[in-house]
C-alpha atoms as a printed R data frame, in Angstrom:
    type eleno elety resid chain resno       x       y       z
1   ATOM     1    CA   MET     A     1   0.000   0.000   0.000
2   ATOM     2    CA   VAL     A     2   2.940   2.312   0.636
3   ATOM     3    CA   CYS     A     3   4.072   1.699  -2.957
4   ATOM     4    CA   ALA     A     4   0.584   2.524  -4.275
5   ATOM     5    CA   LEU     A     5   0.489   5.780  -2.326
6   ATOM     6    CA   GLY     A     6   4.016   6.567  -3.466
7   ATOM     7    CA   ALA     A     7   2.940   6.061  -7.084
8   ATOM     8    CA   ALA     A     8   0.039   8.475  -6.549
9   ATOM     9    CA   VAL     A     9   2.390  11.101  -5.144
10  ATOM    10    CA   CYS     A    10   4.780  10.667  -8.091
11  ATOM    11    CA   TYR     A    11   2.030  10.874 -10.712
12  ATOM    12    CA   GLY     A    12   0.246  13.819  -9.109
13  ATOM    13    CA   THR     A    13   3.425  15.857  -8.706
14  ATOM    14    CA   ALA     A    14   4.641  15.004 -12.216
15  ATOM    15    CA   THR     A    15   1.396  16.346 -13.702
16  ATOM    16    CA   VAL     A    16   2.017  19.786 -12.184
17  ATOM    17    CA   LEU     A    17   5.702  19.918 -13.114
18  ATOM    18    CA   GLN     A    18   5.033  18.903 -16.704
19  ATOM    19    CA   ALA     A    19   2.163  21.366 -16.992
20  ATOM    20    CA   ILE     A    20   4.413  24.232 -15.898
21  ATOM    21    CA   ALA     A    21   7.150  23.182 -18.324
22  ATOM    22    CA   ALA     A    22   4.754  22.679 -21.236
23  ATOM    23    CA   ARG     A    23   3.143  26.096 -20.718
24  ATOM    24    CA   THR     A    24   6.531  27.791 -20.446
25  ATOM    25    CA   ALA     A    25   7.719  26.070 -23.634
26  ATOM    26    CA   ALA     A    26   4.633  27.297 -25.494
27  ATOM    27    CA   ALA     A    27   5.229  30.854 -24.277
28  ATOM    28    CA   THR     A    28   8.888  31.057 -25.327
29  ATOM    29    CA   GLY     A    29   8.280  30.895 -29.044
30  ATOM    30    CA   PRO     A    30   6.214  29.497 -31.944
31  ATOM    31    CA   GLY     A    31   6.566  26.038 -33.387
32  ATOM    32    CA   GLY     A    32   4.865  22.728 -33.947
33  ATOM    33    CA   ASP     A    33   4.468  19.855 -31.528
34  ATOM    34    CA   VAL     A    34   8.019  18.612 -32.070
35  ATOM    35    CA   ALA     A    35   9.525  22.039 -31.399
36  ATOM    36    CA   LEU     A    36   7.404  22.521 -28.289
37  ATOM    37    CA   LEU     A    37   8.346  19.079 -26.994
38  ATOM    38    CA   TRP     A    38  12.036  19.803 -27.592
39  ATOM    39    CA   ARG     A    39  11.831  23.057 -25.653
40  ATOM    40    CA   ALA     A    40   9.965  21.325 -22.847
41  ATOM    41    CA   LEU     A    41  12.570  18.561 -22.644
42  ATOM    42    CA   ARG     A    42  15.256  21.199 -22.083
43  ATOM    43    CA   GLN     A    43  13.564  22.271 -18.847
44  ATOM    44    CA   TRP     A    44  14.366  20.532 -15.597
45  ATOM    45    CA   ARG     A    45  10.739  20.482 -14.496
46  ATOM    46    CA   TYR     A    46   9.666  18.455 -17.497
47  ATOM    47    CA   VAL     A    47  12.547  16.012 -17.120
48  ATOM    48    CA   ALA     A    48  11.846  15.708 -13.395
49  ATOM    49    CA   GLY     A    49   8.209  15.016 -14.221
50  ATOM    50    CA   LEU     A    50   9.168  12.239 -16.626
51  ATOM    51    CA   MET     A    51  11.439  10.706 -14.000
52  ATOM    52    CA   LEU     A    52   8.629  10.830 -11.455
53  ATOM    53    CA   ASP     A    53   6.314   9.149 -13.994
54  ATOM    54    CA   GLY     A    54   8.837   6.337 -14.430
55  ATOM    55    CA   LEU     A    55   9.297   5.913 -10.685
56  ATOM    56    CA   GLY     A    56   5.536   6.001 -10.210
57  ATOM    57    CA   PHE     A    57   5.030   3.211 -12.731
58  ATOM    58    CA   LEU     A    58   7.626   1.023 -11.014
59  ATOM    59    CA   LEU     A    59   5.928   1.618  -7.657
60  ATOM    60    CA   GLN     A    60   2.578   0.818  -9.274
61  ATOM    61    CA   VAL     A    61   3.890  -2.521 -10.542
62  ATOM    62    CA   LEU     A    62   5.301  -3.376  -7.104
63  ATOM    63    CA   ALA     A    63   1.991  -2.476  -5.490
64  ATOM    64    CA   LEU     A    64  -0.012  -4.587  -7.937
65  ATOM    65    CA   ARG     A    65   2.195  -7.578  -7.098
66  ATOM    66    CA   SER     A    66   1.544  -7.159  -3.371
67  ATOM    67    CA   VAL     A    67  -1.938  -5.801  -2.651
68  ATOM    68    CA   PRO     A    68  -5.389  -6.196  -4.268
69  ATOM    69    CA   ILE     A    69  -6.140  -4.336  -7.483
70  ATOM    70    CA   TYR     A    70  -9.020  -2.435  -5.888
71  ATOM    71    CA   ALA     A    71  -6.646  -0.822  -3.374
72  ATOM    72    CA   VAL     A    72  -4.088   0.137  -6.025
73  ATOM    73    CA   GLY     A    73  -6.746   1.546  -8.352
74  ATOM    74    CA   ALA     A    74  -8.217   3.754  -5.644
75  ATOM    75    CA   ALA     A    75  -4.745   4.972  -4.656
76  ATOM    76    CA   LEU     A    76  -3.900   5.870  -8.261
77  ATOM    77    CA   ALA     A    77  -7.142   7.819  -8.601
78  ATOM    78    CA   ALA     A    78  -6.031   9.730  -5.515
79  ATOM    79    CA   SER     A    79  -3.204  11.236  -7.554
80  ATOM    80    CA   LEU     A    80  -5.783  13.897  -8.453
81  ATOM    81    CA   ALA     A    81  -5.766  14.959  -4.811
82  ATOM    82    CA   VAL     A    82  -1.971  15.196  -4.935
83  ATOM    83    CA   THR     A    83  -2.174  17.316  -8.084
84  ATOM    84    CA   ALA     A    84  -4.692  19.618  -6.427
85  ATOM    85    CA   VAL     A    85  -2.538  20.135  -3.331
86  ATOM    86    CA   VAL     A    86   0.693  20.624  -5.313
87  ATOM    87    CA   ALA     A    87  -1.054  23.015  -7.720
88  ATOM    88    CA   ALA     A    88  -2.339  25.017  -4.756
89  ATOM    89    CA   ARG     A    89   1.225  25.297  -3.484
90  ATOM    90    CA   LEU     A    90   3.282  25.802  -6.657
91  ATOM    91    CA   LEU     A    91   0.758  27.463  -8.938
92  ATOM    92    CA   ARG     A    92  -1.208  29.419  -6.339
93  ATOM    93    CA   VAL     A    93  -4.394  27.735  -7.510
94  ATOM    94    CA   ARG     A    94  -7.199  28.425  -5.081
95  ATOM    95    CA   LEU     A    95  -9.080  25.341  -3.955
96  ATOM    96    CA   SER     A    96 -12.640  25.796  -2.820
97  ATOM    97    CA   ARG     A    97 -13.828  24.476   0.522
98  ATOM    98    CA   VAL     A    98 -15.542  21.643  -1.319
99  ATOM    99    CA   GLU     A    99 -12.263  20.675  -3.012
100 ATOM   100    CA   TRP     A   100 -10.315  20.756   0.249
101 ATOM   101    CA   ALA     A   101 -13.063  18.587   1.729
102 ATOM   102    CA   ALA     A   102 -12.687  16.222  -1.245
103 ATOM   103    CA   VAL     A   103  -8.948  15.939  -0.556
104 ATOM   104    CA   ALA     A   104  -9.759  15.001   3.057
105 ATOM   105    CA   VAL     A   105 -12.373  12.502   1.870
106 ATOM   106    CA   VAL     A   106  -9.841  10.834  -0.439
107 ATOM   107    CA   CYS     A   107  -7.375  10.511   2.433
108 ATOM   108    CA   ALA     A   108 -10.051   9.040   4.689
109 ATOM   109    CA   GLY     A   109 -11.086   6.530   2.036
110 ATOM   110    CA   LEU     A   110  -7.498   5.425   1.485
111 ATOM   111    CA   ALA     A   111  -7.010   5.045   5.232
112 ATOM   112    CA   LEU     A   112 -10.033   2.736   5.384
113 ATOM   113    CA   LEU     A   113  -8.722   0.771   2.410
114 ATOM   114    CA   GLY     A   114  -5.301   0.427   3.995
115 ATOM   115    CA   LEU     A   115  -6.815  -0.987   7.171
116 ATOM   116    CA   ALA     A   116  -9.129  -3.407   5.368
117 ATOM   117    CA   SER     A   117  -7.018  -4.636   2.445
118 ATOM   118    CA   GLY     A   118  -5.604  -8.121   2.579
119 ATOM   119    CA   ALA     A   119  -2.846  -9.643   0.485
120 ATOM   120    CA   GLU     A   120  -3.181  -9.952  -3.279
121 ATOM   121    CA   GLY     A   121  -5.246 -12.861  -4.576
122 ATOM   122    CA   ASP     A   122  -3.587 -16.236  -4.945
123 ATOM   123    CA   ARG     A   123  -5.148 -17.123  -8.306
124 ATOM   124    CA   ALA     A   124  -2.852 -16.976 -11.306
125 ATOM   125    CA   GLY     A   125  -5.602 -16.165 -13.790
126 ATOM   126    CA   SER     A   126  -6.739 -18.384 -16.612
127 ATOM   127    CA   ALA     A   127  -5.550 -18.332 -20.209
128 ATOM   128    CA   ALA     A   128  -9.035 -17.115 -21.178
129 ATOM   129    CA   LEU     A   129  -8.629 -14.069 -18.933
130 ATOM   130    CA   ARG     A   130  -5.283 -13.264 -20.532
131 ATOM   131    CA   TRP     A   131  -6.791 -13.379 -24.007
132 ATOM   132    CA   ALA     A   132  -9.801 -11.389 -22.790
133 ATOM   133    CA   MET     A   133  -7.475  -8.607 -21.618
134 ATOM   134    CA   LEU     A   134  -5.768  -8.568 -25.019
135 ATOM   135    CA   GLY     A   135  -9.143  -8.406 -26.753
136 ATOM   136    CA   THR     A   136 -10.255  -5.577 -24.453
137 ATOM   137    CA   ALA     A   137  -7.082  -3.644 -25.215
138 ATOM   138    CA   ALA     A   138  -7.685  -4.069 -28.968
139 ATOM   139    CA   GLY     A   139 -11.278  -2.885 -28.531
140 ATOM   140    CA   VAL     A   140 -10.105   0.200 -26.653
141 ATOM   141    CA   LEU     A   141  -7.687   1.000 -29.475
142 ATOM   142    CA   LEU     A   142 -10.479   0.735 -32.064
143 ATOM   143    CA   LEU     A   143 -12.532   3.272 -30.117
144 ATOM   144    CA   ASP     A   144  -9.897   5.907 -30.836
145 ATOM   145    CA   GLY     A   145 -10.855   5.817 -34.496
146 ATOM   146    CA   VAL     A   146 -14.556   6.465 -33.885
147 ATOM   147    CA   GLY     A   147 -14.234   8.818 -30.913
148 ATOM   148    CA   GLY     A   148 -14.257  11.952 -33.025
149 ATOM   149    CA   ARG     A   149 -17.652  11.037 -34.484
150 ATOM   150    CA   LEU     A   150 -19.413  10.952 -31.130
151 ATOM   151    CA   PRO     A   151 -21.792  13.783 -30.148
152 ATOM   152    CA   GLU     A   152 -19.881  16.612 -28.494
153 ATOM   153    CA   ARG     A   153 -21.771  16.469 -25.194
154 ATOM   154    CA   VAL     A   154 -20.794  12.837 -24.526
155 ATOM   155    CA   ARG     A   155 -17.519  12.629 -26.438
156 ATOM   156    CA   ALA     A   156 -15.120  13.494 -23.601
157 ATOM   157    CA   LEU     A   157 -16.894  11.261 -21.089
158 ATOM   158    CA   VAL     A   158 -16.971   8.220 -23.402
159 ATOM   159    CA   LEU     A   159 -13.374   8.654 -24.522
160 ATOM   160    CA   GLY     A   160 -12.246   9.183 -20.928
161 ATOM   161    CA   LEU     A   161 -14.135   6.074 -19.809
162 ATOM   162    CA   ALA     A   162 -12.557   4.050 -22.615
163 ATOM   163    CA   SER     A   163  -9.102   5.314 -21.665
164 ATOM   164    CA   GLY     A   164  -9.827   4.202 -18.110
165 ATOM   165    CA   PHE     A   165 -10.616   0.717 -19.423
166 ATOM   166    CA   GLY     A   166  -7.241   0.722 -21.164
167 ATOM   167    CA   PHE     A   167  -5.413   1.721 -18.005
168 ATOM   168    CA   GLY     A   168  -7.433  -0.908 -16.161
169 ATOM   169    CA   VAL     A   169  -6.139  -3.510 -18.628
170 ATOM   170    CA   VAL     A   170  -2.626  -2.467 -17.612
171 ATOM   171    CA   GLU     A   171  -3.437  -3.016 -13.930
172 ATOM   172    CA   VAL     A   172  -4.879  -6.476 -14.520
173 ATOM   173    CA   ALA     A   173  -2.185  -7.483 -17.023
174 ATOM   174    CA   VAL     A   174   0.561  -6.814 -14.474
175 ATOM   175    CA   ARG     A   175  -1.021  -9.464 -12.249
176 ATOM   176    CA   LEU     A   176  -1.277 -11.926 -15.136
177 ATOM   177    CA   ILE     A   177   2.429 -11.801 -16.002
178 ATOM   178    CA   ASP     A   178   4.151 -14.626 -14.142
179 ATOM   179    CA   GLY     A   179   7.651 -14.492 -15.570
180 ATOM   180    CA   VAL     A   180   9.661 -11.618 -17.004
181 ATOM   181    CA   THR     A   181  12.109 -13.619 -19.101
182 ATOM   182    CA   PRO     A   182  11.913 -12.895 -22.851
183 ATOM   183    CA   GLY     A   183  10.605 -16.378 -23.553
184 ATOM   184    CA   ALA     A   184   7.816 -16.108 -20.995
185 ATOM   185    CA   LEU     A   185   6.764 -12.643 -22.134
186 ATOM   186    CA   LEU     A   186   6.635 -13.557 -25.811
187 ATOM   187    CA   VAL     A   187   4.075 -16.333 -25.258
188 ATOM   188    CA   ASN     A   188   1.945 -14.476 -22.680
189 ATOM   189    CA   PRO     A   189  -1.021 -12.535 -24.158
190 ATOM   190    CA   ALA     A   190  -1.078 -10.383 -21.014
191 ATOM   191    CA   ALA     A   191   2.281  -8.831 -21.965
192 ATOM   192    CA   TYR     A   192   0.836  -7.649 -25.290
193 ATOM   193    CA   ALA     A   193  -2.331  -6.522 -23.515
194 ATOM   194    CA   LEU     A   194  -0.249  -4.359 -21.173
195 ATOM   195    CA   LEU     A   195   1.541  -2.591 -24.033
196 ATOM   196    CA   LEU     A   196  -1.504  -2.251 -26.274
197 ATOM   197    CA   GLY     A   197  -3.822  -1.226 -23.431
198 ATOM   198    CA   GLY     A   198  -1.453   1.429 -22.123
199 ATOM   199    CA   GLY     A   199  -0.803   2.884 -25.567
200 ATOM   200    CA   ALA     A   200  -4.486   2.887 -26.538
201 ATOM   201    CA   ALA     A   201  -5.474   4.468 -23.240
202 ATOM   202    CA   PHE     A   202  -2.920   7.242 -23.700
203 ATOM   203    CA   LEU     A   203  -4.214   8.026 -27.201
204 ATOM   204    CA   LEU     A   204  -7.838   8.042 -26.054
205 ATOM   205    CA   LEU     A   205  -7.141  10.278 -23.076
206 ATOM   206    CA   THR     A   206  -5.214  12.693 -25.287
207 ATOM   207    CA   SER     A   207  -8.164  12.805 -27.691
208 ATOM   208    CA   ALA     A   208 -10.652  13.258 -24.836
209 ATOM   209    CA   LEU     A   209  -8.749  16.173 -23.331
210 ATOM   210    CA   GLN     A   210  -8.366  17.890 -26.691
211 ATOM   211    CA   ARG     A   211 -11.974  17.496 -27.786
212 ATOM   212    CA   GLY     A   212 -14.023  18.087 -24.671
213 ATOM   213    CA   SER     A   213 -14.288  18.821 -20.988
214 ATOM   214    CA   VAL     A   214 -11.266  17.968 -18.867
215 ATOM   215    CA   THR     A   215 -13.572  17.245 -15.918
216 ATOM   216    CA   ALA     A   216 -15.773  14.846 -17.895
217 ATOM   217    CA   ALA     A   217 -12.806  13.054 -19.446
218 ATOM   218    CA   THR     A   218 -11.033  12.630 -16.114
219 ATOM   219    CA   ALA     A   219 -14.192  11.484 -14.342
220 ATOM   220    CA   GLY     A   220 -14.735   8.822 -16.993
221 ATOM   221    CA   MET     A   221 -11.111   7.720 -16.730
222 ATOM   222    CA   VAL     A   222 -11.299   7.396 -12.919
223 ATOM   223    CA   LEU     A   223 -14.404   5.215 -13.152
224 ATOM   224    CA   GLY     A   224 -12.954   3.069 -15.919
225 ATOM   225    CA   GLU     A   225  -9.617   2.410 -14.243
226 ATOM   226    CA   THR     A   226 -11.021   1.617 -10.783
227 ATOM   227    CA   VAL     A   227 -14.367  -0.204 -10.888
228 ATOM   228    CA   GLY     A   228 -13.709  -2.729 -13.681
229 ATOM   229    CA   PRO     A   229 -10.239  -3.859 -12.566
230 ATOM   230    CA   ALA     A   230 -11.438  -4.113  -8.960
231 ATOM   231    CA   LEU     A   231 -14.200  -6.511 -10.011
232 ATOM   232    CA   VAL     A   232 -11.770  -8.580 -12.084
233 ATOM   233    CA   GLY     A   233  -9.422  -8.822  -9.111
234 ATOM   234    CA   VAL     A   234 -12.146  -9.975  -6.733
235 ATOM   235    CA   VAL     A   235 -13.994 -12.357  -9.074
236 ATOM   236    CA   TRP     A   236 -11.172 -13.931 -11.101
237 ATOM   237    CA   LEU     A   237  -7.930 -13.320  -9.208
238 ATOM   238    CA   GLY     A   238  -9.045 -13.979  -5.655
239 ATOM   239    CA   ASP     A   239  -8.490 -10.518  -4.132
240 ATOM   240    CA   ARG     A   240  -9.931 -10.407  -0.632
241 ATOM   241    CA   THR     A   241 -10.040  -8.209   2.432
242 ATOM   242    CA   ARG     A   242  -8.989  -8.926   5.975
243 ATOM   243    CA   PRO     A   243 -11.469 -11.205   7.769
244 ATOM   244    CA   GLY     A   244 -14.599  -9.330   8.743
245 ATOM   245    CA   LEU     A   245 -13.534  -6.045   7.108
246 ATOM   246    CA   GLY     A   246 -15.121  -6.413   3.695
247 ATOM   247    CA   TRP     A   247 -17.586  -3.628   4.466
248 ATOM   248    CA   MET     A   248 -14.732  -1.297   5.352
249 ATOM   249    CA   ALA     A   249 -12.942  -1.995   2.080
250 ATOM   250    CA   VAL     A   250 -16.102  -1.321   0.056
251 ATOM   251    CA   LEU     A   251 -16.731   1.893   1.990
252 ATOM   252    CA   GLY     A   252 -13.123   3.052   1.647
253 ATOM   253    CA   PHE     A   253 -13.068   2.304  -2.085
254 ATOM   254    CA   ALA     A   254 -16.331   4.174  -2.684
255 ATOM   255    CA   VAL     A   255 -15.257   7.151  -0.576
256 ATOM   256    CA   ALA     A   256 -11.816   7.432  -2.215
257 ATOM   257    CA   VAL     A   257 -13.234   7.215  -5.753
258 ATOM   258    CA   ALA     A   258 -16.023   9.703  -4.950
259 ATOM   259    CA   GLY     A   259 -13.492  12.175  -3.579
260 ATOM   260    CA   SER     A   260 -11.323  11.745  -6.671
261 ATOM   261    CA   LEU     A   261 -14.302  12.405  -8.944
262 ATOM   262    CA   ALA     A   262 -14.907  15.663  -7.078
263 ATOM   263    CA   LEU     A   263 -11.354  16.681  -8.030
264 ATOM   264    CA   ALA     A   264 -11.696  15.629 -11.680
265 ATOM   265    CA   ARG     A   265 -10.885  19.104 -12.996
266 ATOM   266    CA   PHE     A   266  -7.288  18.452 -11.959
267 ATOM   267    CA   GLY     A   267  -6.964  15.782 -14.653
268 ATOM   268    CA   GLU     A   268  -4.903  18.512 -16.265
269 ATOM   269    CA   ALA     A   269  -3.063  20.708 -13.829
270 ATOM   270    CA   PRO     A   270  -4.126  24.353 -14.191
271 ATOM   271    CA   VAL     A   271  -1.192  26.600 -15.001
272 ATOM   272    CA   PRO     A   272  -0.863  30.368 -14.655
273 ATOM   273    CA   GLN     A   273  -1.242  32.532 -17.708
274 ATOM   274    CA   VAL     A   274   1.920  34.208 -18.889
275 ATOM   275    CA   HIS     A   275   1.578  37.979 -19.379
276 ATOM   276    CA   ASP     A   276   2.547  39.732 -22.555
277 ATOM   277    CA   GLY     A   277   6.110  40.310 -21.406
278 ATOM   278    CA   GLY     A   278   6.744  36.560 -21.374
279 ATOM   279    CA   GLY     A   279   8.006  36.529 -17.787
280 ATOM   280    CA   PRO     A   280   6.636  34.683 -14.813
281 ATOM   281    CA   PRO     A   281   3.001  35.270 -13.894
282 ATOM   282    CA   GLY     A   282   2.053  37.725 -11.235
283 ATOM   283    CA   PRO     A   283   0.162  36.811  -8.060
284 ATOM   284    CA   GLY     A   284  -3.156  37.792  -9.589
285 ATOM   285    CA   SER     A   285  -2.829  35.814 -12.814
286 ATOM   286    CA   ALA     A   286  -5.801  33.629 -13.540
287 ATOM   287    CA   PRO     A   287  -5.225  29.905 -14.074
288 ATOM   288    CA   GLU     A   288  -6.048  28.170 -17.318
289 ATOM   289    CA   PRO     A   289  -5.986  24.502 -18.343
290 ATOM   290    CA   SER     A   290  -2.683  23.305 -19.685
291 ATOM   291    CA   ARG     A   291  -4.364  21.380 -22.541
292 ATOM   292    CA   ARG     A   292  -1.704  18.751 -22.107
293 ATOM   293    CA   PRO     A   293  -2.440  15.012 -21.991
294 ATOM   294    CA   ARG     A   294  -1.572  13.212 -18.797
295 ATOM   295    CA   PHE     A   295   1.459  10.962 -19.097
296 ATOM   296    CA   ARG     A   296   1.228   9.062 -15.852
297 ATOM   297    CA   GLN     A   297  -0.494   5.813 -16.768
298 ATOM   298    CA   ALA     A   298   1.357   4.978 -19.941
299 ATOM   299    CA   PRO     A   299   3.812   2.155 -19.255
């Protein structure tokens, strides 16, 4: 559970650092995506964010090999609370009382989950489940091609939900990989599901954030990456709680996810506007969305 919380801290902090770097890169001169990325990569904040993303993914894998998927999923959703707190500190973003309450609710839910969670399930997962994860990942990838044709009012939510399914495939696939030798990985459908699911989820989330509401896209992603994988872990992989504390785990999971949904606008960290002089923003600068896709879940 410590690894899961550590991953949330890494992901949430990386989102803010990368948002600052991306906005600064856009303000320093014109150019296409490649030029903007190159300027961002020359900033220590962006590089530090990428390093935190990598560390967060390693911690996520360790957590998934030790505790139930439902606990890890809820902890990863809590990275939105980390982003909110870090943004309030570094970017002077004002959180409302409701948002501060949501941060407290997330912490309370995770505390309940930590007390109630047992060890990871002892079932290895069937070959059918491995192929099902690969098929789900392929289905998520296909949705990227039709996402732009969806009605505008539901587009971001559907694409965000589909991206959450892709990230959920990654969570389940980690549990279905028994050996990490090249021979074992090549014949395991779960290894391909992990790569395909992560890549498809990243593309879908990028599309969702560019074509619709950040809040709707992030809310859909949180639901997709928590509820489905949690059910798979309990039903097919044997995830359980400590004896007699099943109710506490359900309550903690629901509370943590609900609090994360209340903070969904931090799916992209808000960054200060840069004034016409191109220097750092003043204390009264209004925040605006970074319009930058989240990098945290991509393996």
